[in-house]
CSV table of C-alpha atoms and ligand atoms in Angstrom, one decimal:
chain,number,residue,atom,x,y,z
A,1,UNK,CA,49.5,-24.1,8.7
A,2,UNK,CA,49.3,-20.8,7.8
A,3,UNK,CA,47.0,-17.4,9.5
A,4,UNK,CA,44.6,-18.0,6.5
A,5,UNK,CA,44.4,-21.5,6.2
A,6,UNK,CA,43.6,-21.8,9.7
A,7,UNK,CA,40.6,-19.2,9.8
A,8,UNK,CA,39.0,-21.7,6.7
A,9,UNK,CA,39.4,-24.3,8.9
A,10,UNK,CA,37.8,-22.8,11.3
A,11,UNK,CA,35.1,-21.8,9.3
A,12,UNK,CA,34.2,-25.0,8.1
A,13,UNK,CA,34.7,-26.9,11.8
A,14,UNK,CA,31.8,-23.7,13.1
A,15,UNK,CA,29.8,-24.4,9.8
A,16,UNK,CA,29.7,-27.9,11.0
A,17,UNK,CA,28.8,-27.2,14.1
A,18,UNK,CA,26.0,-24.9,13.1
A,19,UNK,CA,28.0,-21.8,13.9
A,20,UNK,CA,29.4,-18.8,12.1
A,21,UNK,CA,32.1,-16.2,13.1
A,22,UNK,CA,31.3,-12.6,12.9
A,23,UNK,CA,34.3,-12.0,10.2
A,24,UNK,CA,32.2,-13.2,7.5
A,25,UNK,CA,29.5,-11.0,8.0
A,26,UNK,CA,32.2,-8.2,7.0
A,27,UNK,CA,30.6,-8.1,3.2
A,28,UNK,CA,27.1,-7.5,3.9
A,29,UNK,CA,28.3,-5.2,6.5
A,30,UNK,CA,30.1,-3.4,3.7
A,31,UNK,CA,27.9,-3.6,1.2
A,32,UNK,CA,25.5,-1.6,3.0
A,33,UNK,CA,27.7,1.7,3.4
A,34,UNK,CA,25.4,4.3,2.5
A,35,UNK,CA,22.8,2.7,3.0
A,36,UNK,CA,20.5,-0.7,1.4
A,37,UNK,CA,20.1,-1.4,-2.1
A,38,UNK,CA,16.8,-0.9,-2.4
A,39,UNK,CA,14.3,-4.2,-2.8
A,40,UNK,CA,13.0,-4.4,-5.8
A,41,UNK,CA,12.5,-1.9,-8.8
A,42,UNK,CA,10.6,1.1,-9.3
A,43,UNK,CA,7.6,0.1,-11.7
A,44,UNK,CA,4.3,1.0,-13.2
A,45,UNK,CA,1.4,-0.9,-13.5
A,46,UNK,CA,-1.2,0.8,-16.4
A,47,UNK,CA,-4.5,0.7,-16.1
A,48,UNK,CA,-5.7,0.1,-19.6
A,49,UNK,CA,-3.9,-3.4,-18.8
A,50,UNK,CA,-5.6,-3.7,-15.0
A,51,UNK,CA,-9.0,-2.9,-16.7
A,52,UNK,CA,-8.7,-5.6,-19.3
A,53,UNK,CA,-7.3,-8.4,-17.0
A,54,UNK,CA,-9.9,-7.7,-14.8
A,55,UNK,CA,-12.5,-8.0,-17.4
A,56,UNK,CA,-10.8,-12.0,-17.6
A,57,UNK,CA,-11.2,-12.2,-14.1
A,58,UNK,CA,-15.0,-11.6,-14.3
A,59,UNK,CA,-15.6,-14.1,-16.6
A,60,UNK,CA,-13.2,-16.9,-14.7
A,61,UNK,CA,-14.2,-16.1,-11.4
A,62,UNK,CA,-18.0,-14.7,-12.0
A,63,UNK,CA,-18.8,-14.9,-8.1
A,64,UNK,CA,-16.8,-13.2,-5.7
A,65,UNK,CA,-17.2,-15.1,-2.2
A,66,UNK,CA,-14.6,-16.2,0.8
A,67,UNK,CA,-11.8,-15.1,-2.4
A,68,UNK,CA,-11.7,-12.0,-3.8
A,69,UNK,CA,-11.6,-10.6,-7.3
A,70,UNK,CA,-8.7,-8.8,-6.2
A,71,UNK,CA,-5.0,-8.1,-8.7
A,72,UNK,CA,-2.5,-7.8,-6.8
A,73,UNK,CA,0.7,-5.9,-8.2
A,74,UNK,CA,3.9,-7.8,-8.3
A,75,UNK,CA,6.9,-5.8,-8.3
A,76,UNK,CA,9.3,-7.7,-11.4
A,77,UNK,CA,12.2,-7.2,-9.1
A,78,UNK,CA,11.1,-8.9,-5.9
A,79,UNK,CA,9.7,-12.7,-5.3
A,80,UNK,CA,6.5,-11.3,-3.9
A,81,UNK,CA,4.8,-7.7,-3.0
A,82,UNK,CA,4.8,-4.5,-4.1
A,83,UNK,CA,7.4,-3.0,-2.4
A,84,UNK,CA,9.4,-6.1,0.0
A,85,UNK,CA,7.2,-4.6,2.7
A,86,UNK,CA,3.3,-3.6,0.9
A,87,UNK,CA,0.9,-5.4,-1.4
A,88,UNK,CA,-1.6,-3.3,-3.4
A,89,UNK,CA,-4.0,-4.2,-5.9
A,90,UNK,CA,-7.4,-3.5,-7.6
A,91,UNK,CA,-10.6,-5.1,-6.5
A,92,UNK,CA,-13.7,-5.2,-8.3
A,93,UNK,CA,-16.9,-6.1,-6.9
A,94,UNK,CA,-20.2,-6.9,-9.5
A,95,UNK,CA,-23.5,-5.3,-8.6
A,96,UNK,CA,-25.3,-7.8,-5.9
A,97,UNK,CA,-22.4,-9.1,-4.7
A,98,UNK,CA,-20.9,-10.1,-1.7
A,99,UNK,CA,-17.3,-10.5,-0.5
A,100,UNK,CA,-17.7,-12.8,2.6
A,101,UNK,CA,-16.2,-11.9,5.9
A,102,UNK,CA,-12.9,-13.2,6.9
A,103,UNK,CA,-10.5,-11.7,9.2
A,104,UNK,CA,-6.8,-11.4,9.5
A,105,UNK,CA,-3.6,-10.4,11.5
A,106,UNK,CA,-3.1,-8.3,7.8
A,107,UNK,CA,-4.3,-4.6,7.8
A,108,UNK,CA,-5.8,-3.3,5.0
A,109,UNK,CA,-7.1,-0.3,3.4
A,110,UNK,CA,-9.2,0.2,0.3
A,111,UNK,CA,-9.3,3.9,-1.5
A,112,UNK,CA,-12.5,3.4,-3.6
A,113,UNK,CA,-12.0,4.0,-7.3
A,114,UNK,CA,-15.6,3.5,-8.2
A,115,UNK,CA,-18.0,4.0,-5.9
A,116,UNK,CA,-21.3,4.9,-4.4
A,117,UNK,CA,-23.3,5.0,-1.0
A,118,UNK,CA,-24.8,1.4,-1.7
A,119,UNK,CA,-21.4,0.2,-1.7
A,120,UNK,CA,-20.1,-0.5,1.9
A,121,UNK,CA,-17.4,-2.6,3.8
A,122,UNK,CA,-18.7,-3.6,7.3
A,123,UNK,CA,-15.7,-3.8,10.0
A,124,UNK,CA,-16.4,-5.3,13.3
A,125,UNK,CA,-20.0,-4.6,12.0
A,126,UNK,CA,-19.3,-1.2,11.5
A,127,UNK,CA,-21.0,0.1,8.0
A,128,UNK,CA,-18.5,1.9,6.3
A,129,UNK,CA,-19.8,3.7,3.3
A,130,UNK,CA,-17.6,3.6,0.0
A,131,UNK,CA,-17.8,6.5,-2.4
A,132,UNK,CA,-15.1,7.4,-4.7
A,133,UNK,CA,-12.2,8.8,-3.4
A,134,UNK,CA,-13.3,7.9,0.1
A,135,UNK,CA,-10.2,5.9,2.3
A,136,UNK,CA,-11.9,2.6,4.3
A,137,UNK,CA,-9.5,1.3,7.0
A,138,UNK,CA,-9.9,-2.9,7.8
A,139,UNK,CA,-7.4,-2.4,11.0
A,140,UNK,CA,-5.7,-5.9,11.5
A,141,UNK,CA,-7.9,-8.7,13.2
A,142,UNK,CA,-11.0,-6.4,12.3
A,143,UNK,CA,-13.5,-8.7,10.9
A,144,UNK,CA,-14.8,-7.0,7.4
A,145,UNK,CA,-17.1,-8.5,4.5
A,146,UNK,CA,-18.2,-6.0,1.4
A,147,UNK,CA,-21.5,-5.0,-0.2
A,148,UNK,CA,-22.3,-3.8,-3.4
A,149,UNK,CA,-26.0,-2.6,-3.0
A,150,UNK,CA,-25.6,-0.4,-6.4
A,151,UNK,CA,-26.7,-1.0,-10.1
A,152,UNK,CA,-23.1,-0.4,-11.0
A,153,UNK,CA,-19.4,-2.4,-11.0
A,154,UNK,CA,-17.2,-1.2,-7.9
A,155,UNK,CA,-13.7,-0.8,-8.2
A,156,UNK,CA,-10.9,0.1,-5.3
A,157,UNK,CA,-7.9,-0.1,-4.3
A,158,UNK,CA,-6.4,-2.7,-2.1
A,159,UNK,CA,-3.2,-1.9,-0.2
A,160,UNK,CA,-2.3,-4.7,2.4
A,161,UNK,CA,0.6,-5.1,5.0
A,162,UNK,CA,1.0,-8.9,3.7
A,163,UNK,CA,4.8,-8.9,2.9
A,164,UNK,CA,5.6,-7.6,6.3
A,165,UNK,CA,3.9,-9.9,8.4
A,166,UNK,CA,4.7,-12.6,6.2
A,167,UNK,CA,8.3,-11.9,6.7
A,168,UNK,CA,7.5,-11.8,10.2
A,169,UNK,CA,5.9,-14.9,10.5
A,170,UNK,CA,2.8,-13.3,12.0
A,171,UNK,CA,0.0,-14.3,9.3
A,172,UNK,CA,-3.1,-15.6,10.9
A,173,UNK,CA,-6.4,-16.0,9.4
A,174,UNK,CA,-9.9,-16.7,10.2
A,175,UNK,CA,-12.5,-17.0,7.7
A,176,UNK,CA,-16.4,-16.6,8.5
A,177,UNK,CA,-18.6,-19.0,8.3
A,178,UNK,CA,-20.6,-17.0,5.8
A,179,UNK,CA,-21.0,-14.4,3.8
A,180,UNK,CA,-21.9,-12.6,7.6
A,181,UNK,CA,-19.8,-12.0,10.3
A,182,UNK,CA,-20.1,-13.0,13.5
A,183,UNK,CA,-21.2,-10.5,16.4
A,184,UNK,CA,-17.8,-8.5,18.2
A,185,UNK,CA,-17.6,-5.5,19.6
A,186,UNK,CA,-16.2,-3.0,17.6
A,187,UNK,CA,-12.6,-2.1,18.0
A,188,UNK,CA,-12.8,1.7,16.0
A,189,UNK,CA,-15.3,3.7,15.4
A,190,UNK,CA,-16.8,4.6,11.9
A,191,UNK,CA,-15.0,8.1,12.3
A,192,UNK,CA,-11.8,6.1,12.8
A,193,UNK,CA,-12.2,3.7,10.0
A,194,UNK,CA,-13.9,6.0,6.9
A,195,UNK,CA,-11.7,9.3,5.5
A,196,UNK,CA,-14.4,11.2,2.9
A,197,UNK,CA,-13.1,11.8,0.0
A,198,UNK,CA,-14.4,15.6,0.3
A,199,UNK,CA,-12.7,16.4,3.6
A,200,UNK,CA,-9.4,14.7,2.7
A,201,UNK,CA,-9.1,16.8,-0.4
A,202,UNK,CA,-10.1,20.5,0.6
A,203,UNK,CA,-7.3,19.6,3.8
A,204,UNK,CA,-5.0,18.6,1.1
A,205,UNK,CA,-5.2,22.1,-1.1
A,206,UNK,CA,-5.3,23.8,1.7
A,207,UNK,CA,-1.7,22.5,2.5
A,208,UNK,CA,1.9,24.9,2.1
A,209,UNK,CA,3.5,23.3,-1.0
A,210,UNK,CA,6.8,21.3,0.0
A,211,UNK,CA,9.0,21.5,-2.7
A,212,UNK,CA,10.1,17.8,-2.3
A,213,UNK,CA,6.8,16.4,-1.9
A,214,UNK,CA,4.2,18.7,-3.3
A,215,UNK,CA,1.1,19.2,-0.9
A,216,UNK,CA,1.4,15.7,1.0
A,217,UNK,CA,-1.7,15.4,3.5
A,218,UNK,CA,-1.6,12.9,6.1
A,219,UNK,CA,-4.7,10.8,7.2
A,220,UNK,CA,-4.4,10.4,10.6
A,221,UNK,CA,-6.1,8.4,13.1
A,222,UNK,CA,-8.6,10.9,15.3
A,223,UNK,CA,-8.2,9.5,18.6
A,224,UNK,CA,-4.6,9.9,18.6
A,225,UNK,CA,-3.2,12.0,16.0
A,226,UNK,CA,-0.8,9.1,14.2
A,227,UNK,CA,-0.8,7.6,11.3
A,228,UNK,CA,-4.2,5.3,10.9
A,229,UNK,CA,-3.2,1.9,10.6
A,230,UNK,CA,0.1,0.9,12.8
A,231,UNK,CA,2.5,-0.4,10.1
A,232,UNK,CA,0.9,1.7,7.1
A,233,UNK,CA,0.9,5.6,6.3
A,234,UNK,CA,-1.5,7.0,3.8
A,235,UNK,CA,-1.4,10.2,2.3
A,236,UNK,CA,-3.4,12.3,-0.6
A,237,UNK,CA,-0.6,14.6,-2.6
A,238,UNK,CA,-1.5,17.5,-4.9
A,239,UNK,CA,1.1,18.6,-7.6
A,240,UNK,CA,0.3,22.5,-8.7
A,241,UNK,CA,0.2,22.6,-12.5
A,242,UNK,CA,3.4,22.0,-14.2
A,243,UNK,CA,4.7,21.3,-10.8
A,244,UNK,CA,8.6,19.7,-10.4
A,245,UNK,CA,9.4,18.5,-7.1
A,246,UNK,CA,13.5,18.4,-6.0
A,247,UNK,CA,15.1,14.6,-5.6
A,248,UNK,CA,15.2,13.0,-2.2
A,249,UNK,CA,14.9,9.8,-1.0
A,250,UNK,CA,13.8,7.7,1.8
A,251,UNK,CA,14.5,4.4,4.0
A,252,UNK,CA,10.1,3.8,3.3
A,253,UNK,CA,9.0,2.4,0.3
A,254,UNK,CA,6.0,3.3,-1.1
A,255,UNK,CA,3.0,2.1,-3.7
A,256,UNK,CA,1.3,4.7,-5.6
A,257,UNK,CA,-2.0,4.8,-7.3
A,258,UNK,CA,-2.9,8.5,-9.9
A,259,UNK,CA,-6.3,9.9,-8.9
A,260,UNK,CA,-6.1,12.5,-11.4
A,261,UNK,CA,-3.5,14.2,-13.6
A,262,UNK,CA,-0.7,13.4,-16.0
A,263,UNK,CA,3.3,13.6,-15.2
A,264,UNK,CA,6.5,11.3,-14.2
A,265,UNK,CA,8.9,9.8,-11.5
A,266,UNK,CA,12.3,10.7,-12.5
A,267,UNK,CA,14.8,8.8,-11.5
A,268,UNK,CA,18.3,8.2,-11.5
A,269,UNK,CA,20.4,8.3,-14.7
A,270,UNK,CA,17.5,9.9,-16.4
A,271,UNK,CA,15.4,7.2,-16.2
A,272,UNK,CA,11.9,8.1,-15.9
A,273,UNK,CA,7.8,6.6,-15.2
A,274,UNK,CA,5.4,8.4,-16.9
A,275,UNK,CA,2.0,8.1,-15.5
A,276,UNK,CA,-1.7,9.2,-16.1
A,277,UNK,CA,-5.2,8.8,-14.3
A,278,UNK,CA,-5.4,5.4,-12.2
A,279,UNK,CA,-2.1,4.1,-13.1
A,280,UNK,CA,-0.1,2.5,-10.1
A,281,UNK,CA,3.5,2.6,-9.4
A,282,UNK,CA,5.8,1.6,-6.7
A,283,UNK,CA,9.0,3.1,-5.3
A,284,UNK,CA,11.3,0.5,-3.6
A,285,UNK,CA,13.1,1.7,-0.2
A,286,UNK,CA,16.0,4.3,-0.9
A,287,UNK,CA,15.3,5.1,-4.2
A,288,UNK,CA,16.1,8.6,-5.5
A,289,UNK,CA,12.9,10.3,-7.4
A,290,UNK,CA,11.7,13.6,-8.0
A,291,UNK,CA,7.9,13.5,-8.9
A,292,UNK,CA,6.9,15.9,-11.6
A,293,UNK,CA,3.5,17.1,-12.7
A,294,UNK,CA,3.7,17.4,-16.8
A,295,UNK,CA,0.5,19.1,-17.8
A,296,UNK,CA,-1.5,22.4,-16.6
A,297,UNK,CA,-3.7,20.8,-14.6
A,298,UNK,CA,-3.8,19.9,-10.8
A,299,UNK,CA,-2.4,16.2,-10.5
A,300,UNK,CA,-4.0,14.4,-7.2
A,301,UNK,CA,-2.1,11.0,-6.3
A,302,UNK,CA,-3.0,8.6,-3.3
A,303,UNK,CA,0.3,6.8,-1.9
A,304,UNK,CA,1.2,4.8,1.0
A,305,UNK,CA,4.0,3.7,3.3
A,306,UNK,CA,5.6,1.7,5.2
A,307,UNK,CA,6.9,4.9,7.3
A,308,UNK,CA,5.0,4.0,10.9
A,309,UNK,CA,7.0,0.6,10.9
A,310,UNK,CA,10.6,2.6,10.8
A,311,UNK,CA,9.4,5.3,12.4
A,312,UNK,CA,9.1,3.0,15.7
A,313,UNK,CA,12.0,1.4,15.7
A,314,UNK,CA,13.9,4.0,15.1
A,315,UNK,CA,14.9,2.9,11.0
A,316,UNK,CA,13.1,6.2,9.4
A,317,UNK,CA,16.1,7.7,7.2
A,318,UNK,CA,15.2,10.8,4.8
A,319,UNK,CA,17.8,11.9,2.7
A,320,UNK,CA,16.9,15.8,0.0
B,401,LIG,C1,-8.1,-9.4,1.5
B,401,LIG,O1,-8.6,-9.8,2.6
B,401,LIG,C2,-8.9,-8.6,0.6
B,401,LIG,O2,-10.6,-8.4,2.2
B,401,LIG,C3,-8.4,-8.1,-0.5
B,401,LIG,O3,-11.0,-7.6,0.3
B,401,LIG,C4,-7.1,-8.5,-1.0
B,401,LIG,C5,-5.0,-9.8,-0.6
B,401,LIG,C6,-4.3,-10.6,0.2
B,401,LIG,C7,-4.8,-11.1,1.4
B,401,LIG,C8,-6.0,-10.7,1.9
B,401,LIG,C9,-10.3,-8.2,1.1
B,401,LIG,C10,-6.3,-9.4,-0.2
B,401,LIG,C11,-6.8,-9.8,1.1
C-alpha cells in the first residue's frame, strides 16, 4: 500500500471513530494567510426603502408589545446579522405606546433618530430620556421597556450583540410579565447609560482630524474610561467638507448608520457605496475602505464595532 493510500485510510478509520488528524486542517490553515476573508459583504441599506417597509409594518403589526416593531438589517452575504458578529436595525414606536420589558444576555444600544423628552427607555428602572441624536445603552441582562409619552412617531436605531452570543451559545431571555418591569437594583447609573446628543457632538468637533478615520469620538463608559458596553464600541465621526480619508482596514467589523451629510465607502477595485442622511451600511471584518465625504458640508456618521470583543483576546488587527 502506498504513503498516500495509507494516510486515506487512515483518514477514514479516525472519521469513523469520530476523530480527525491535524494534516487536514492544512487548507483552512492556508487559506487564511494574510488574514480572513471577510464574513459577509459590504452593503447599504436606504432609507427611502426602511421608511416605506416600516410604514407596512405599522399597519401589520399596529401594536407594539413583548415584540418589537423593529427591521433588522440582513447582510445578503451572511445567513444572519449584520456583520457575522452585530445586528442593527430601525425601530419605530407609535405615539402612546409601549414596548414591554423583557431582558436578555444580548446588549443593546439605541441612537434615537426621532426623538423627544416624552420618549424614554427605562433600564433596571432607570428613566433614560431619548432625544435625537442621544446614545441609550440596555447593558446585557439590564431589564428595559420603552415609552413614547410624545404626540409624534419615534424612530431609532437598534444595534444588538445577537450574532455573537448566538454563535456563542450564550442567548438567554426573560420576558416581563407586563408591559412593567419588575423591581432590581440598578446595575448603571443614568450617567452611564444615556450619551446626549449635544455633549457627544461638540467632543467630536473638537477632535484632531485622523486622516484614516476623520474625527472618530469614542463614547466611553465614565466609571472606567472603556468602551460602554463590553462586546460593542460606538463612536460619532465627522468628515470635514469634501473630506477623503486614506484606505485601511481592520480585523472589527462594523454597521454604520448617516446622521447627516452626503459621500461614499470606496472599496476595492473601485467599487464604491454611496450614501446620504439616515442610510445604513455595514463593513464586514478586513475589508479595505476609505470613507469619503462628497459634498461641502460637514458629514456626521454614528458607527459601531465589534472592537472591545478582539481587543480582549488579543484578535484586534489594524492594517493603513
Ligand atoms: C430587542 O430586545 C429590542 O428591546 C429591539 O427594543 C430589537 C432584536 C433582536 C433581539 C432583541 C428592544 C431586538 C431585540
Amino acid at each position: 500500500m502506498s504513503g498516500v493510500d495509507a494516510l486515506a485510510e487512515l483518514d477514514a478509520r479516525l472519521a469513523a471513530s469520530h476523530m480527525r488528524g491535524q494534516w487536514k486542517s492544512e487548507a483552512f490553515l492556508s487559506a487564511a494567510i494574510g488574514g480572513p476573508k471577510p464574513a459577509g459583504a459590504p452593503y447599504a441599506w436606504r432609507w427611502a426603502d426602511v421608511m416605506e417597509l416600516m410604514g407596512a409594518a405599522e399597519r401589520a403589526m399596529p401594536e407594539s408589545l413583548q415584540a418589537r416593531r423593529s427591521l433588522i438589517f440582513q447582510n445578503p452575504a451572511l445567513p444572519r446579522g449584520t456583520t457575522h458578529t452585530i445586528n442593527m436595525g430601525v425601530q419605530m414606536i407609535m405615539p402612546g405606546e409601549v414596548a414591554w420589558a423583557h431582558r436578555h444576555s444580548i446588549a443593546a444600544l439605541r441612537f434615537i433618530i426621532e426623538g423627544d423628552e416624552k420618549l424614554t427607555t427605562v433600564v433596571d428602572g432607570r428613566h433614560c430620556v431619548m432625544e435625537t441624536g442621544d446614545l441609550v445603552l440596555t447593558p446585557n441582562w439590564s431589564w428595559h421597556d420603552h415609552h413614547n409619552k410624545s404626540d409624534q412617531r419615534a424612530l431609532w436605531l437598534d444595534v444588538l450583540d445577537v450574532p455573537l452570543v448566538l454563535g456563542l451559545n450564550q442567548t438567554v431571555y426573560e420576558p416581563g410579565s407586563g408591559a412593567d418591569q419588575p423591581n432590581v437594583e440598578p446595575g448603571r447609573r443614568v450617567g452611564a447609560l444615556r450619551f446626549a446628543w449635544r455633549e457627544s457632538i461638540a467632543a467630536t468637533r473638537a477632535l484632531q482630524l485622523d486622516p484614516h478615520h476623520g474625527q472618530a469620538y469614542e463614547y466611553r463608559d465614565p466609571d472606567h474610561g472603556g468602551p460602554c458596553l463590553k462586546t460593542l464600541s460606538c463612536k460619532l465621526v465627522r468628515l470635514p467638507p469634501g473630506f477623503s480619508a486614506l484606505p485601511s482596514r481592520t480585523s472589527a467589523s462594523s454597521v454604520w448608520f448617516v446622521v447627516t451629510g452626503n459621500g461614499s465607502l470606496e472599496l476595492a477595485g473601485d467599487e464604491a457605496l454611496s450614501w446620504g442622511p439616515r442610510d445604513n451600511f455595514a463593513i464586514p471584518n478586513w475589508t479595505r475602505h476609505a470613507i469619503r465625504n462628497r459634498s461641502d458640508e460637514e458629514a456626521v456618521l454614528f458607527t459601531v464595532s465589534d472592537e472591545p470583543v478582539l481587543q480582549a483576546l488579543g484578535l484586534l488587527r489594524q492594517e493603513t
